[in-house]
Short mmCIF file of C-alpha atoms in Angstrom, two decimals:
data_model
loop_
_atom_site.label_atom_id
_atom_site.label_comp_id
_atom_site.label_asym_id
_atom_site.label_seq_id
_atom_site.Cartn_x
_atom_site.Cartn_y
_atom_site.Cartn_z
CA MET A 12 -10.39 144.58 52.15
CA TRP A 13 -12.18 145.42 48.88
CA ARG A 14 -15.58 145.12 50.52
CA THR A 15 -14.67 147.64 53.23
CA GLN A 16 -13.25 150.05 50.64
CA TRP A 17 -16.22 149.93 48.27
CA ASN A 18 -19.11 152.29 49.10
CA ILE A 19 -21.53 154.71 47.43
CA ALA A 20 -19.01 157.58 47.40
CA ASN A 21 -16.39 155.44 45.65
CA ALA A 22 -19.05 154.15 43.23
CA VAL A 23 -19.80 157.75 42.23
CA THR A 24 -16.07 158.37 41.72
CA ALA A 25 -15.78 155.20 39.63
CA ALA A 26 -18.74 156.36 37.51
CA ARG A 27 -16.88 159.63 36.87
CA ILE A 28 -13.87 157.66 35.63
CA LEU A 29 -16.11 155.56 33.39
CA MET A 30 -17.62 158.71 31.85
CA VAL A 31 -14.22 160.02 30.67
CA PRO A 32 -13.95 157.95 27.45
CA PHE A 33 -17.51 158.92 26.52
CA VAL A 34 -16.66 162.62 26.95
CA ALA A 35 -13.65 162.12 24.66
CA TRP A 36 -15.62 160.20 22.06
CA ALA A 37 -18.51 162.71 21.98
CA LEU A 38 -16.05 165.61 21.69
CA LEU A 39 -14.06 164.09 18.84
CA VAL A 40 -16.93 162.67 16.74
CA ASP A 41 -16.80 164.14 13.22
CA GLY A 42 -13.65 166.08 14.06
CA GLY A 43 -15.48 168.05 16.75
CA ASP A 44 -17.80 169.63 14.17
CA SER A 45 -21.02 167.86 15.21
CA ALA A 46 -23.05 170.32 17.30
CA PRO A 47 -25.30 167.61 18.81
CA TRP A 48 -22.27 165.55 19.87
CA ARG A 49 -20.57 168.63 21.30
CA TRP A 50 -23.68 169.20 23.43
CA VAL A 51 -23.43 165.56 24.57
CA ALA A 52 -19.73 166.01 25.40
CA THR A 53 -20.51 169.19 27.34
CA VAL A 54 -23.36 167.63 29.32
CA LEU A 55 -21.31 164.53 30.13
CA PHE A 56 -18.38 166.70 31.23
CA VAL A 57 -20.57 168.90 33.44
CA VAL A 58 -22.29 165.88 35.02
CA ALA A 59 -18.95 164.15 35.60
CA ALA A 60 -17.40 167.31 37.06
CA ALA A 61 -20.41 167.77 39.37
CA THR A 62 -19.99 164.25 40.75
CA ASP A 63 -16.70 165.38 42.30
CA LYS A 64 -18.64 167.44 44.82
CA VAL A 65 -21.22 164.67 45.26
CA ASP A 66 -18.73 161.92 46.07
CA GLY A 67 -16.82 164.17 48.45
CA HIS A 68 -20.00 165.16 50.28
CA LEU A 69 -21.14 161.52 50.53
CA ALA A 70 -17.76 160.39 51.82
CA ARG A 71 -17.51 163.08 54.50
CA SER A 72 -21.16 163.23 55.60
CA ARG A 73 -21.53 159.44 55.90
CA ASP A 74 -18.05 158.76 57.24
CA LEU A 75 -17.17 156.82 54.09
CA VAL A 76 -13.68 158.22 53.50
CA THR A 77 -11.43 155.35 52.36
CA ASP A 78 -7.94 154.88 51.00
CA LEU A 79 -9.53 153.69 47.74
CA GLY A 80 -11.49 156.95 47.50
CA LYS A 81 -8.38 159.00 48.23
CA LEU A 82 -6.68 157.20 45.34
CA LEU A 83 -9.56 157.23 42.84
CA ASP A 84 -10.82 160.80 43.33
CA PRO A 85 -7.71 162.64 42.06
CA ILE A 86 -7.35 160.10 39.25
CA ALA A 87 -10.94 160.81 38.18
CA ASP A 88 -10.39 164.58 38.35
CA LYS A 89 -7.18 164.53 36.35
CA ALA A 90 -8.53 162.07 33.78
CA LEU A 91 -11.62 164.21 33.16
CA ILE A 92 -9.82 167.56 33.00
CA GLY A 93 -6.89 166.12 31.04
CA THR A 94 -9.16 164.46 28.48
CA ALA A 95 -11.05 167.69 27.82
CA LEU A 96 -7.82 169.69 27.55
CA VAL A 97 -6.16 167.25 25.15
CA GLY A 98 -9.36 166.85 23.10
CA LEU A 99 -9.77 170.59 22.65
CA SER A 100 -6.08 170.95 21.77
CA LEU A 101 -6.32 168.13 19.22
CA LEU A 102 -9.22 170.00 17.62
CA GLY A 103 -7.16 173.19 17.50
CA GLU A 104 -9.56 174.97 19.86
CA LEU A 105 -7.19 175.31 22.80
CA TRP A 106 -3.51 176.17 22.65
CA TRP A 107 -1.25 173.22 23.39
CA TRP A 108 0.83 175.35 25.76
CA VAL A 109 -2.22 175.74 28.01
CA THR A 110 -2.80 171.99 28.04
CA ILE A 111 0.88 171.29 28.69
CA ILE A 112 1.17 173.82 31.54
CA ILE A 113 -1.89 172.41 33.29
CA LEU A 114 -0.96 168.75 32.77
CA VAL A 115 2.68 169.25 33.83
CA ARG A 116 1.54 171.05 36.98
CA GLU A 117 -1.03 168.35 37.78
CA LEU A 118 1.40 165.48 37.21
CA GLY A 119 4.15 167.31 39.10
CA ILE A 120 2.01 167.93 42.17
CA THR A 121 0.74 164.35 42.06
CA ALA A 122 4.31 163.02 41.89
CA MET A 123 5.33 165.31 44.76
CA ARG A 124 2.41 164.09 46.87
CA LEU A 125 3.39 160.49 46.19
CA LEU A 126 7.02 161.16 47.13
CA VAL A 127 6.15 162.65 50.52
CA MET A 128 2.98 160.74 51.38
CA ASP A 129 4.77 158.42 53.82
CA ARG A 130 5.97 161.49 55.78
CA PHE A 131 3.07 163.94 55.59
CA VAL A 132 -0.11 164.70 53.68
CA LEU A 133 -0.03 167.63 51.27
CA ALA A 134 -3.67 168.61 51.60
CA ALA A 135 -5.57 170.48 48.91
CA SER A 136 -5.62 174.22 49.49
CA ARG A 137 -8.45 176.66 48.82
CA GLY A 138 -6.46 177.86 45.83
CA GLY A 139 -6.20 174.30 44.56
CA LYS A 140 -9.96 173.91 44.84
CA LEU A 141 -10.46 177.27 43.07
CA LYS A 142 -8.12 176.05 40.32
CA THR A 143 -10.28 172.98 39.78
CA VAL A 144 -13.47 175.04 39.65
CA LEU A 145 -11.97 177.53 37.17
CA GLN A 146 -10.65 174.75 34.94
CA SER A 147 -14.03 172.98 35.02
CA VAL A 148 -15.99 176.15 34.23
CA ALA A 149 -13.63 177.13 31.41
CA LEU A 150 -13.73 173.66 29.87
CA SER A 151 -17.52 173.45 30.20
CA ILE A 152 -17.77 176.64 28.13
CA LEU A 153 -15.09 175.68 25.61
CA LEU A 154 -16.69 172.27 25.00
CA LEU A 155 -19.89 173.94 23.79
CA PRO A 156 -20.44 173.70 20.02
CA ARG A 157 -18.96 176.47 17.93
CA GLY A 158 -21.12 178.39 15.49
CA VAL A 159 -24.28 177.73 17.49
CA LEU A 160 -23.71 180.21 20.29
CA PRO A 161 -22.38 183.77 20.04
CA GLU A 162 -18.56 183.90 19.84
CA LEU A 163 -18.66 185.97 23.04
CA VAL A 164 -19.47 182.73 24.91
CA HIS A 165 -16.22 181.11 23.78
CA THR A 166 -14.32 184.34 24.42
CA ALA A 167 -15.58 184.18 28.02
CA GLY A 168 -14.39 180.57 28.17
CA TYR A 169 -10.90 181.62 27.08
CA ALA A 170 -10.89 184.40 29.69
CA VAL A 171 -11.81 181.94 32.45
CA MET A 172 -9.17 179.52 31.13
CA GLY A 173 -6.57 182.31 31.30
CA LEU A 174 -7.47 182.88 34.94
CA ALA A 175 -7.37 179.11 35.52
CA VAL A 176 -3.83 178.93 34.09
CA VAL A 177 -2.67 181.72 36.42
CA VAL A 178 -4.24 180.05 39.47
CA THR A 179 -2.85 176.67 38.32
CA LEU A 180 0.70 178.08 38.24
CA VAL A 181 0.38 180.01 41.51
CA THR A 182 -1.07 177.06 43.42
CA GLY A 183 1.53 174.71 41.93
CA LEU A 184 4.28 177.00 43.21
CA ASP A 185 2.51 177.25 46.59
CA TYR A 186 2.37 173.44 46.92
CA ALA A 187 6.05 173.15 46.01
CA VAL A 188 7.06 175.82 48.54
CA ARG A 189 4.87 174.27 51.28
CA THR A 190 6.44 170.89 50.62
CA LEU A 191 10.02 172.18 50.61
CA ARG A 192 9.43 174.22 53.78
CA ASN A 193 7.98 171.26 55.65
CA PRO A 194 10.52 170.28 58.33
CA VAL A 195 9.95 166.58 57.68
CA VAL A 196 11.03 167.03 54.05
CA ARG A 197 13.86 169.50 54.76
CA GLU A 198 15.44 167.29 57.42
CA GLY A 199 14.92 164.11 55.40
CA HIS A 200 13.00 162.26 58.11
CA ALA A 201 11.26 159.09 57.04
#
């Protein structure tokens, strides 16, 4: 079974997961004050985030979609985004309430998907994909070293993060409503 599940798309996803601790380490070196390490953290984050599109394209274009990939891809996404959010909050550069809202929404939707997965698939919406892009763009900006670039850059990052939080909440509510309105869930069919 493992051999049939393992392919180039899943290898790219696994590489994204393996990059997560390096993003965290580079971000937190010297209390986040090392400009060179912040650049490293930013580059690693951007490369890892970009692999999400790469692995998805490989899986779909080469008919390599597997159950393993369906499991690993959201884990990789949430690990990468969550690590950057928590790291920035630990450094005092991102409000904890932002991190908590995003992580609670992500974990809640994941739990909901797991609860209903034997009855129907709660597919990602366009809004959900937009949410991921906004979070990734905001975090890419906020990971950049402070004091090296104009403060306007970080202000733009906070503005994008604000938009990401709004889209995160709206899409979370949309997923919950779609799930509750699904006749399979409402009628309790297994």
